[in-house]
Each structure stands twice: as structure tokens, then as C-alpha cells.
mmCIF file of C-alpha atoms in Angstrom:
data_model
loop_
_atom_site.group_PDB
_atom_site.id
_atom_site.type_symbol
_atom_site.label_atom_id
_atom_site.label_comp_id
_atom_site.label_asym_id
_atom_site.label_seq_id
_atom_site.Cartn_x
_atom_site.Cartn_y
_atom_site.Cartn_z
ATOM 1 C CA UNK W 21 -38.152 -26.319 -50.352
ATOM 2 C CA UNK W 22 -39.021 -25.999 -53.926
ATOM 3 C CA UNK W 23 -36.539 -24.904 -56.769
ATOM 4 C CA UNK W 24 -38.257 -21.513 -56.908
ATOM 5 C CA UNK W 25 -38.025 -21.048 -53.132
ATOM 6 C CA UNK W 26 -34.442 -22.040 -53.264
ATOM 7 C CA UNK W 27 -33.635 -19.507 -56.083
ATOM 8 C CA UNK W 28 -35.469 -16.757 -54.201
ATOM 9 C CA UNK W 29 -33.549 -17.443 -51.018
ATOM 10 C CA UNK W 30 -30.248 -16.925 -52.884
ATOM 11 C CA UNK W 31 -31.430 -13.790 -54.991
ATOM 12 C CA UNK W 32 -29.908 -10.426 -54.181
ATOM 13 C CA UNK W 33 -32.906 -8.676 -55.508
ATOM 14 C CA UNK W 34 -36.324 -9.864 -54.530
ATOM 15 C CA UNK W 35 -39.580 -9.561 -56.342
ATOM 16 C CA UNK W 36 -42.747 -8.790 -54.403
ATOM 17 C CA UNK W 37 -44.064 -12.277 -55.031
ATOM 18 C CA UNK W 38 -40.990 -13.770 -53.444
ATOM 19 C CA UNK W 39 -41.756 -11.982 -50.089
ATOM 20 C CA UNK W 40 -45.477 -12.856 -49.906
ATOM 21 C CA UNK W 41 -45.935 -15.650 -47.352
ATOM 22 C CA UNK W 42 -42.804 -14.862 -45.374
ATOM 23 C CA UNK W 43 -43.358 -15.365 -41.665
ATOM 24 C CA UNK W 44 -43.002 -12.264 -39.365
ATOM 25 C CA UNK W 45 -42.042 -12.945 -35.758
ATOM 26 C CA UNK W 46 -41.540 -10.681 -32.817
ATOM 27 C CA UNK W 47 -38.273 -10.414 -30.750
ATOM 28 C CA UNK W 48 -39.486 -13.154 -28.415
ATOM 29 C CA UNK W 49 -39.929 -15.531 -31.415
ATOM 30 C CA UNK W 50 -43.681 -15.406 -31.443
ATOM 31 C CA UNK W 51 -45.202 -15.405 -34.985
ATOM 32 C CA UNK W 52 -47.332 -12.269 -35.579
ATOM 33 C CA UNK W 53 -48.428 -13.140 -39.128
ATOM 34 C CA UNK W 54 -47.223 -13.483 -42.745
ATOM 35 C CA UNK W 55 -46.349 -11.024 -45.381
ATOM 36 C CA UNK W 56 -49.240 -10.413 -47.811
ATOM 37 C CA UNK W 57 -48.168 -7.317 -49.702
ATOM 38 C CA UNK W 58 -45.511 -4.477 -49.859
ATOM 39 C CA UNK W 59 -46.515 -0.862 -50.126
ATOM 40 C CA UNK W 60 -44.168 1.562 -51.913
ATOM 41 C CA UNK W 61 -44.285 5.262 -51.687
ATOM 42 C CA UNK W 62 -44.040 7.565 -54.611
ATOM 43 C CA UNK W 63 -40.419 8.195 -53.945
ATOM 44 C CA UNK W 64 -39.946 4.421 -54.910
ATOM 45 C CA UNK W 65 -39.037 3.463 -51.224
ATOM 46 C CA UNK W 66 -40.852 0.592 -49.514
ATOM 47 C CA UNK W 67 -42.890 2.136 -46.817
ATOM 48 C CA UNK W 68 -44.969 -0.606 -45.239
ATOM 49 C CA UNK W 69 -45.316 -4.480 -45.249
ATOM 50 C CA UNK W 70 -48.921 -5.607 -45.077
ATOM 51 C CA UNK W 71 -49.049 -8.457 -42.606
ATOM 52 C CA UNK W 72 -51.930 -10.940 -42.243
ATOM 53 C CA UNK W 73 -52.519 -12.067 -38.777
ATOM 54 C CA UNK W 74 -53.685 -15.589 -39.019
ATOM 55 C CA UNK W 75 -56.327 -17.279 -41.254
ATOM 56 C CA UNK W 76 -59.245 -15.279 -39.977
ATOM 57 C CA UNK W 77 -57.202 -12.390 -38.465
ATOM 58 C CA UNK W 78 -56.994 -8.693 -39.796
ATOM 59 C CA UNK W 79 -54.247 -7.222 -42.044
ATOM 60 C CA UNK W 80 -51.999 -4.645 -40.419
ATOM 61 C CA UNK W 81 -49.360 -2.237 -41.817
ATOM 62 C CA UNK W 82 -45.819 -2.605 -40.227
ATOM 63 C CA UNK W 83 -43.202 0.276 -41.189
ATOM 64 C CA UNK W 84 -40.252 -1.466 -43.015
ATOM 65 C CA UNK W 85 -37.864 0.170 -40.499
ATOM 66 C CA UNK W 86 -39.305 -2.013 -37.750
ATOM 67 C CA UNK W 87 -38.213 -5.236 -39.509
ATOM 68 C CA UNK W 88 -35.106 -7.237 -39.785
ATOM 69 C CA UNK W 89 -34.907 -9.303 -42.983
ATOM 70 C CA UNK W 90 -33.724 -12.904 -42.773
ATOM 71 C CA UNK W 91 -33.926 -16.030 -44.866
ATOM 72 C CA UNK W 92 -37.468 -16.228 -46.085
ATOM 73 C CA UNK W 93 -38.563 -14.670 -42.617
ATOM 74 C CA UNK W 94 -38.574 -11.306 -40.936
ATOM 75 C CA UNK W 95 -38.317 -10.358 -37.372
ATOM 76 C CA UNK W 96 -39.580 -7.232 -35.584
ATOM 77 C CA UNK W 97 -36.731 -5.404 -33.886
ATOM 78 C CA UNK W 98 -38.890 -3.776 -31.121
ATOM 79 C CA UNK W 99 -42.522 -4.513 -31.215
ATOM 80 C CA UNK W 100 -44.104 -7.657 -29.556
ATOM 81 C CA UNK W 101 -47.118 -9.568 -30.701
ATOM 82 C CA UNK W 102 -49.120 -7.522 -28.058
ATOM 83 C CA UNK W 103 -48.139 -4.332 -29.851
ATOM 84 C CA UNK W 104 -48.924 -5.505 -33.186
ATOM 85 C CA UNK W 105 -52.501 -6.262 -31.902
ATOM 86 C CA UNK W 106 -53.058 -2.551 -31.212
ATOM 87 C CA UNK W 107 -52.420 -1.722 -34.838
ATOM 88 C CA UNK W 108 -55.557 -0.463 -36.858
ATOM 89 C CA UNK W 109 -56.706 -2.892 -39.499
ATOM 90 C CA UNK W 110 -55.630 -2.197 -43.090
ATOM 91 C CA UNK W 111 -58.138 -2.194 -45.944
ATOM 92 C CA UNK W 112 -56.429 -2.941 -49.154
ATOM 93 C CA UNK W 113 -59.392 -1.552 -51.174
ATOM 94 C CA UNK W 114 -58.880 1.826 -49.814
ATOM 95 C CA UNK W 115 -55.943 3.905 -51.152
ATOM 96 C CA UNK W 116 -53.475 5.276 -48.529
ATOM 97 C CA UNK W 117 -53.760 8.936 -49.510
ATOM 98 C CA UNK W 118 -51.977 11.794 -47.676
ATOM 99 C CA UNK W 119 -55.042 12.290 -45.309
ATOM 100 C CA UNK W 120 -55.156 8.600 -44.298
ATOM 101 C CA UNK W 121 -51.274 8.470 -43.679
ATOM 102 C CA UNK W 122 -51.548 11.718 -41.633
ATOM 103 C CA UNK W 123 -54.347 10.100 -39.562
ATOM 104 C CA UNK W 124 -52.321 6.938 -38.893
ATOM 105 C CA UNK W 125 -49.412 9.104 -37.629
ATOM 106 C CA UNK W 126 -51.632 11.192 -35.555
ATOM 107 C CA UNK W 127 -53.756 8.456 -33.999
ATOM 108 C CA UNK W 128 -50.985 5.942 -33.548
ATOM 109 C CA UNK W 129 -47.914 8.127 -32.816
ATOM 110 C CA UNK W 130 -45.778 5.228 -31.170
ATOM 111 C CA UNK W 131 -46.167 3.143 -34.180
ATOM 112 C CA UNK W 132 -46.442 5.332 -37.264
ATOM 113 C CA UNK W 133 -45.359 8.877 -36.119
ATOM 114 C CA UNK W 134 -42.063 10.393 -36.487
ATOM 115 C CA UNK W 135 -39.028 8.870 -34.605
ATOM 116 C CA UNK W 136 -39.531 9.367 -30.655
ATOM 117 C CA UNK W 137 -36.884 10.427 -28.280
ATOM 118 C CA UNK W 138 -35.187 7.666 -26.414
ATOM 119 C CA UNK W 139 -37.065 8.264 -23.157
ATOM 120 C CA UNK W 140 -40.469 7.931 -24.947
ATOM 121 C CA UNK W 141 -39.885 4.628 -26.729
ATOM 122 C CA UNK W 142 -40.894 2.600 -23.783
ATOM 123 C CA UNK W 143 -43.451 3.144 -21.085
ATOM 124 C CA UNK W 144 -41.568 3.969 -17.893
ATOM 125 C CA UNK W 145 -42.392 2.695 -14.485
ATOM 126 C CA UNK W 146 -45.767 1.132 -13.162
ATOM 127 C CA UNK W 147 -48.812 2.045 -15.097
ATOM 128 C CA UNK W 148 -50.755 4.788 -13.256
ATOM 129 C CA UNK W 149 -53.897 5.204 -15.228
ATOM 130 C CA UNK W 150 -55.979 2.049 -15.792
ATOM 131 C CA UNK W 151 -59.609 1.280 -16.701
ATOM 132 C CA UNK W 152 -62.026 1.214 -13.688
ATOM 133 C CA UNK W 153 -62.546 -2.525 -14.106
ATOM 134 C CA UNK W 154 -58.877 -3.238 -13.704
ATOM 135 C CA UNK W 155 -58.401 -0.875 -10.706
ATOM 136 C CA UNK W 156 -58.258 -3.253 -7.648
ATOM 137 C CA UNK W 157 -59.804 -1.728 -4.549
ATOM 138 C CA UNK W 158 -61.197 1.273 -6.279
ATOM 139 C CA UNK W 159 -64.826 2.069 -5.490
ATOM 140 C CA UNK W 160 -67.018 4.909 -6.626
ATOM 141 C CA UNK W 161 -69.519 6.757 -4.384
ATOM 142 C CA UNK W 162 -72.804 4.949 -3.994
ATOM 143 C CA UNK W 163 -74.615 7.899 -5.508
ATOM 144 C CA UNK W 164 -72.179 8.371 -8.478
ATOM 145 C CA UNK W 165 -73.813 7.896 -11.827
ATOM 146 C CA UNK W 166 -72.850 4.985 -14.085
ATOM 147 C CA UNK W 167 -71.390 6.834 -17.085
ATOM 148 C CA UNK W 168 -71.101 3.924 -19.531
ATOM 149 C CA UNK W 169 -73.242 4.379 -22.525
ATOM 150 C CA UNK W 170 -73.726 8.193 -21.961
ATOM 151 C CA UNK W 171 -73.647 10.349 -25.144
ATOM 152 C CA UNK W 172 -70.438 12.597 -25.565
ATOM 153 C CA UNK W 173 -70.772 16.062 -27.188
ATOM 154 C CA UNK W 174 -68.058 18.509 -28.155
ATOM 155 C CA UNK W 175 -67.710 22.206 -27.715
ATOM 156 C CA UNK W 176 -69.586 22.662 -30.766
ATOM 157 C CA UNK W 177 -72.550 20.666 -29.595
ATOM 158 C CA UNK W 178 -71.860 17.851 -32.193
ATOM 159 C CA UNK W 179 -72.016 14.251 -30.905
ATOM 160 C CA UNK W 180 -68.629 12.589 -30.546
ATOM 161 C CA UNK W 181 -69.714 9.130 -29.507
ATOM 162 C CA UNK W 182 -70.560 7.249 -26.274
ATOM 163 C CA UNK W 183 -68.720 6.519 -22.999
ATOM 164 C CA UNK W 184 -67.121 3.034 -22.931
ATOM 165 C CA UNK W 185 -65.440 3.113 -19.557
ATOM 166 C CA UNK W 186 -63.650 5.430 -17.038
ATOM 167 C CA UNK W 187 -59.948 5.485 -16.517
ATOM 168 C CA UNK W 188 -58.679 6.010 -12.938
ATOM 169 C CA UNK W 189 -55.687 6.522 -10.930
ATOM 170 C CA UNK W 190 -55.889 3.982 -8.039
ATOM 171 C CA UNK W 191 -53.133 5.936 -6.105
ATOM 172 C CA UNK W 192 -54.840 9.206 -6.189
ATOM 173 C CA UNK W 193 -58.276 7.397 -5.887
ATOM 174 C CA UNK W 194 -59.644 9.558 -8.694
ATOM 175 C CA UNK W 195 -61.408 9.227 -12.054
ATOM 176 C CA UNK W 196 -59.022 10.909 -14.587
ATOM 177 C CA UNK W 197 -60.487 10.239 -17.996
ATOM 178 C CA UNK W 198 -63.457 9.115 -19.935
ATOM 179 C CA UNK W 199 -62.888 6.380 -22.587
ATOM 180 C CA UNK W 200 -65.027 7.516 -25.502
ATOM 181 C CA UNK W 201 -65.993 5.153 -28.375
ATOM 182 C CA UNK W 202 -65.883 7.625 -31.309
ATOM 183 C CA UNK W 203 -68.570 7.668 -34.086
ATOM 184 C CA UNK W 204 -67.401 6.195 -37.336
ATOM 185 C CA UNK W 205 -68.123 9.223 -39.440
ATOM 186 C CA UNK W 206 -65.566 11.219 -37.610
ATOM 187 C CA UNK W 207 -62.428 9.328 -38.836
ATOM 188 C CA UNK W 208 -61.235 7.578 -41.931
ATOM 189 C CA UNK W 209 -59.357 4.528 -40.609
ATOM 190 C CA UNK W 210 -61.543 1.466 -40.282
ATOM 191 C CA UNK W 211 -60.736 0.748 -36.531
ATOM 192 C CA UNK W 212 -62.771 0.767 -33.424
ATOM 193 C CA UNK W 213 -61.574 4.199 -32.496
ATOM 194 C CA UNK W 214 -61.563 5.227 -28.927
ATOM 195 C CA UNK W 215 -59.990 8.266 -27.348
ATOM 196 C CA UNK W 216 -59.598 9.552 -23.659
ATOM 197 C CA UNK W 217 -60.930 12.863 -22.479
ATOM 198 C CA UNK W 218 -59.695 14.495 -19.140
ATOM 199 C CA UNK W 219 -62.639 14.715 -16.593
ATOM 200 C CA UNK W 220 -61.690 18.288 -15.636
ATOM 201 C CA UNK W 221 -62.944 19.300 -19.174
ATOM 202 C CA UNK W 222 -66.163 17.337 -18.953
ATOM 203 C CA UNK W 223 -69.631 18.662 -17.716
ATOM 204 C CA UNK W 224 -72.033 15.834 -16.767
ATOM 205 C CA UNK W 225 -75.830 16.424 -17.406
ATOM 206 C CA UNK W 226 -77.578 13.571 -15.720
ATOM 207 C CA UNK W 227 -81.069 14.374 -16.883
ATOM 208 C CA UNK W 228 -80.084 13.424 -20.468
ATOM 209 C CA UNK W 229 -77.190 11.199 -19.601
ATOM 210 C CA UNK W 230 -74.907 13.395 -21.504
ATOM 211 C CA UNK W 231 -71.251 14.245 -21.065
ATOM 212 C CA UNK W 232 -70.280 17.740 -22.555
ATOM 213 C CA UNK W 233 -66.714 18.247 -23.410
ATOM 214 C CA UNK W 234 -65.575 21.796 -23.380
ATOM 215 C CA UNK W 235 -62.537 23.396 -25.343
ATOM 216 C CA UNK W 236 -62.473 20.875 -28.308
ATOM 217 C CA UNK W 237 -64.947 20.328 -30.977
ATOM 218 C CA UNK W 238 -66.302 16.798 -31.896
ATOM 219 C CA UNK W 239 -63.800 16.393 -34.851
ATOM 220 C CA UNK W 240 -60.983 17.708 -32.729
ATOM 221 C CA UNK W 241 -61.709 15.162 -29.984
ATOM 222 C CA UNK W 242 -62.009 12.528 -32.733
ATOM 223 C CA UNK W 243 -58.530 13.526 -33.885
ATOM 224 C CA UNK W 244 -56.951 12.914 -30.509
ATOM 225 C CA UNK W 245 -54.531 9.859 -30.322
ATOM 226 C CA UNK W 246 -56.286 6.492 -30.183
ATOM 227 C CA UNK W 247 -56.570 4.678 -26.891
ATOM 228 C CA UNK W 248 -56.367 0.951 -27.545
ATOM 229 C CA UNK W 249 -57.280 -0.362 -24.067
ATOM 230 C CA UNK W 250 -55.449 -1.374 -20.964
ATOM 231 C CA UNK W 251 -53.146 1.058 -18.938
ATOM 232 C CA UNK W 252 -53.035 4.387 -20.573
ATOM 233 C CA UNK W 253 -49.790 4.926 -22.604
ATOM 234 C CA UNK W 254 -47.837 7.916 -20.989
ATOM 235 C CA UNK W 255 -47.164 9.235 -24.705
ATOM 236 C CA UNK W 256 -50.953 9.283 -25.545
ATOM 237 C CA UNK W 257 -51.734 10.895 -22.130
ATOM 238 C CA UNK W 258 -49.166 13.708 -22.914
ATOM 239 C CA UNK W 259 -50.496 14.304 -26.356
ATOM 240 C CA UNK W 260 -54.121 14.564 -25.107
ATOM 241 C CA UNK W 261 -53.074 17.029 -22.418
ATOM 242 C CA UNK W 262 -51.162 18.971 -24.998
ATOM 243 C CA UNK W 263 -54.280 19.187 -27.261
ATOM 244 C CA UNK W 264 -56.504 20.543 -24.500
ATOM 245 C CA UNK W 265 -53.788 22.961 -23.207
ATOM 246 C CA UNK W 266 -53.298 24.330 -26.801
ATOM 247 C CA UNK W 267 -56.903 25.193 -27.220
ATOM 248 C CA UNK W 268 -57.702 26.392 -23.738
ATOM 249 C CA UNK W 269 -56.745 29.751 -22.286
ATOM 250 C CA UNK W 270 -57.453 28.263 -18.762
ATOM 251 C CA UNK W 271 -56.307 24.882 -17.584
ATOM 252 C CA UNK W 272 -59.796 23.513 -16.965
ATOM 253 C CA UNK W 273 -63.389 24.188 -16.313
ATOM 254 C CA UNK W 274 -64.382 26.153 -13.255
ATOM 255 C CA UNK W 275 -64.639 23.866 -10.178
ATOM 256 C CA UNK W 276 -68.338 24.336 -9.885
ATOM 257 C CA UNK W 277 -68.722 22.940 -13.588
ATOM 258 C CA UNK W 278 -66.283 19.968 -13.374
ATOM 259 C CA UNK W 279 -67.415 16.499 -13.271
ATOM 260 C CA UNK W 280 -66.954 15.139 -9.902
ATOM 261 C CA UNK W 281 -66.615 11.332 -9.454
ATOM 262 C CA UNK W 282 -64.259 11.029 -6.520
ATOM 263 C CA UNK W 283 -64.544 7.608 -4.885
ATOM 264 C CA UNK W 284 -65.337 6.997 -1.155
ATOM 265 C CA UNK W 285 -62.385 6.281 0.988
ATOM 266 C CA UNK W 286 -61.915 2.850 2.462
ATOM 267 C CA UNK W 287 -59.760 1.524 5.260
ATOM 268 C CA UNK W 288 -59.109 -1.584 3.146
ATOM 269 C CA UNK W 289 -57.926 0.265 -0.026
ATOM 270 C CA UNK W 290 -55.930 3.039 1.649
ATOM 271 C CA UNK W 291 -52.919 2.588 3.729
ATOM 272 C CA UNK W 292 -53.668 2.922 7.450
ATOM 273 C CA UNK W 293 -52.599 6.100 9.293
ATOM 274 C CA UNK W 294 -49.447 5.819 11.448
ATOM 275 C CA UNK W 295 -50.062 4.839 15.042
ATOM 276 C CA UNK W 296 -49.629 7.671 17.440
ATOM 277 C CA UNK W 297 -47.098 7.332 20.223
ATOM 278 C CA UNK W 298 -48.581 6.596 23.569
ATOM 279 C CA UNK W 299 -47.815 8.475 26.641
ATOM 280 C CA UNK W 300 -46.743 6.545 29.675
ATOM 281 C CA UNK W 301 -50.232 6.721 31.451
ATOM 282 C CA UNK W 302 -52.184 6.292 28.122
ATOM 283 C CA UNK W 303 -54.886 8.498 29.615
ATOM 284 C CA UNK W 304 -55.336 10.885 26.581
ATOM 285 C CA UNK W 305 -57.930 10.316 23.942
ATOM 286 C CA UNK W 306 -56.959 8.597 20.679
ATOM 287 C CA UNK W 307 -56.329 11.163 18.032
ATOM 288 C CA UNK W 308 -57.209 8.755 15.166
ATOM 289 C CA UNK W 309 -60.673 8.360 16.496
ATOM 290 C CA UNK W 310 -61.671 11.625 18.163
ATOM 291 C CA UNK W 311 -65.245 10.597 18.809
ATOM 292 C CA UNK W 312 -64.393 7.650 20.971
ATOM 293 C CA UNK W 313 -64.038 8.038 24.750
ATOM 294 C CA UNK W 314 -60.584 8.148 26.334
ATOM 295 C CA UNK W 315 -59.294 4.631 27.392
ATOM 296 C CA UNK W 316 -59.938 3.640 31.121
ATOM 297 C CA UNK W 317 -57.137 4.437 33.484
ATOM 298 C CA UNK W 318 -54.930 1.445 34.499
ATOM 299 C CA UNK W 319 -55.828 -0.318 37.776
ATOM 300 C CA UNK W 320 -53.123 -1.172 40.283
ATOM 301 C CA UNK W 321 -53.062 -4.371 42.258
ATOM 302 C CA UNK W 322 -54.515 -2.548 45.362
ATOM 303 C CA UNK W 323 -57.786 -2.011 43.333
ATOM 304 C CA UNK W 324 -58.539 -5.732 43.158
#
């Protein structure tokens, strides 16, 4: 430790340059990056720390409330390294004006939004909605179209982006959402913005390989909370459902216009039906397989 570093570690009031280079770790002790800058609001309060993730990694903003200060190091009090990876990159050349801050809070409510109630701080239970590629045993019908790459349009006929993937509920064996890669000109943050759209509000047009979203315009869809991959965060799902419900006088499209991508059932993927109880003579048809003939009657010893 140099003399300057020793003096900084004993100082009660630190300068910005004293903090640059401090390591930031998560609660498990994994290093997530180093401090590269401090961002101060017009009220004079430190709002964010800019944290550089590795030599070639991006810079992200971490709210100062999420950090515990130590001796020339900081520790996140809740977020893990995997959570920090979900943060949008920070561009130091662009000012954090009110619109950008509002978009951060809207797109990433778990990280930048107002304080959440206790029951929303953590994901509860086993993940239910997952990308199709991660759903074990899930199969689409053979004649179902592959929606990846289809163009997505909003209620105003403006282009939103393209379909990246489908999100499914393996327990219900149903496609629940489209993962939409949003066009860059519809938002201000410099991230690879994805949002999810409920299938019941989507109309598929196979001839043009288009997916038309009802109720919300293109910019309203782009303003939905960001989907950052993996199992769908219940908080994000709740905000998406609220957005469509607020703008819709009816819960969904009429059934004849809804996109239908129900998968085929499989005995391997679904739990087998319970075995029926047999009668003493076992001479009635098997109810599980009504097309099969009834079993042959038992033979007695006298028949041989």
C-alpha cells in the first residue's frame, strides 16, 4: 500500500479519485468489477456508482443503496454477480437526463425502480415460464410454424422488432409469450432490449411471417419491462400483464383470432393416468384404451 492509499483508507471524507479502482464484490465474495466513477444527482446526493466489469467488460450503474462500504472495497448487499450481468451497459458519453433515468426505472424495475414490497424482492418458488429451448420434454406440433425471425408489429401497424424465441409453461404444456428483440430506435438505453408479449394478444399471419400485437402500439410495447433471458421474472410478468390489461377493455383477443401453438401431448412428457381398479373377473374393457378389445377370460385348469 502506498502512502496515498494509506491516507485515503484513514480519511473520513473521500474524494472521487480515492474511490476509483475499489473492488466491488457480491455477497458470495465474487468480484463483479471495480469502481470507475461516481454519479451525483442535482440534489448533491450520490445516486450511482459506475462499475467496470473486467478489462473488456461493459460498465454498469449500481445504486449506492445497494452497496456496503468497506476498507478500499465495496460489497453488494443483495445482488449476485448473475444479477449484475442483467444490468444495461452505461455509456458515459450520454447524459443521464430525466428520460433516461425514467426508462431505467421502467425497463429494469427490480434494479432501478422504487423499493419493492418484501414478497417481490425475490423470485418465489420454482420458475414456471422458461424459453422453449430450456423446457425439457416440451414439443410443438409438427405443423406449428417456427416463429423465430418473424416480424412483430404493434396495434398502430408500426414495426416493433423480430421474434427471438418463445416462452413456455412446461406444466401447462403451452406457449405463453413471445420474446421480442426490440428495434433500437424505439428506446434510449444502449442495451440489447427484449420484451415479452402474451400470446393471447398476438395474431399470426403466416403468409408474411408476421406477428401482429393488439392493444399496444409499437412504442408502448418497447416501453414494457425488459426481459433479460432465462426464466421469466414474476415481477416482469406481472408488469406486462398489467400493461395489457390497462389498455384493453377485454382480457384478450377473440378465440378465433388468438395465436394457437399448443404442443402435442406425449406419454413421456405427461404423467401417466392412474390405473383403474380391476374387477375380480377382469372381463370388462380397459377404460384407458377404449379402442382395444377386452382381455380374454381366464382359463381354469379343466380347460387344459
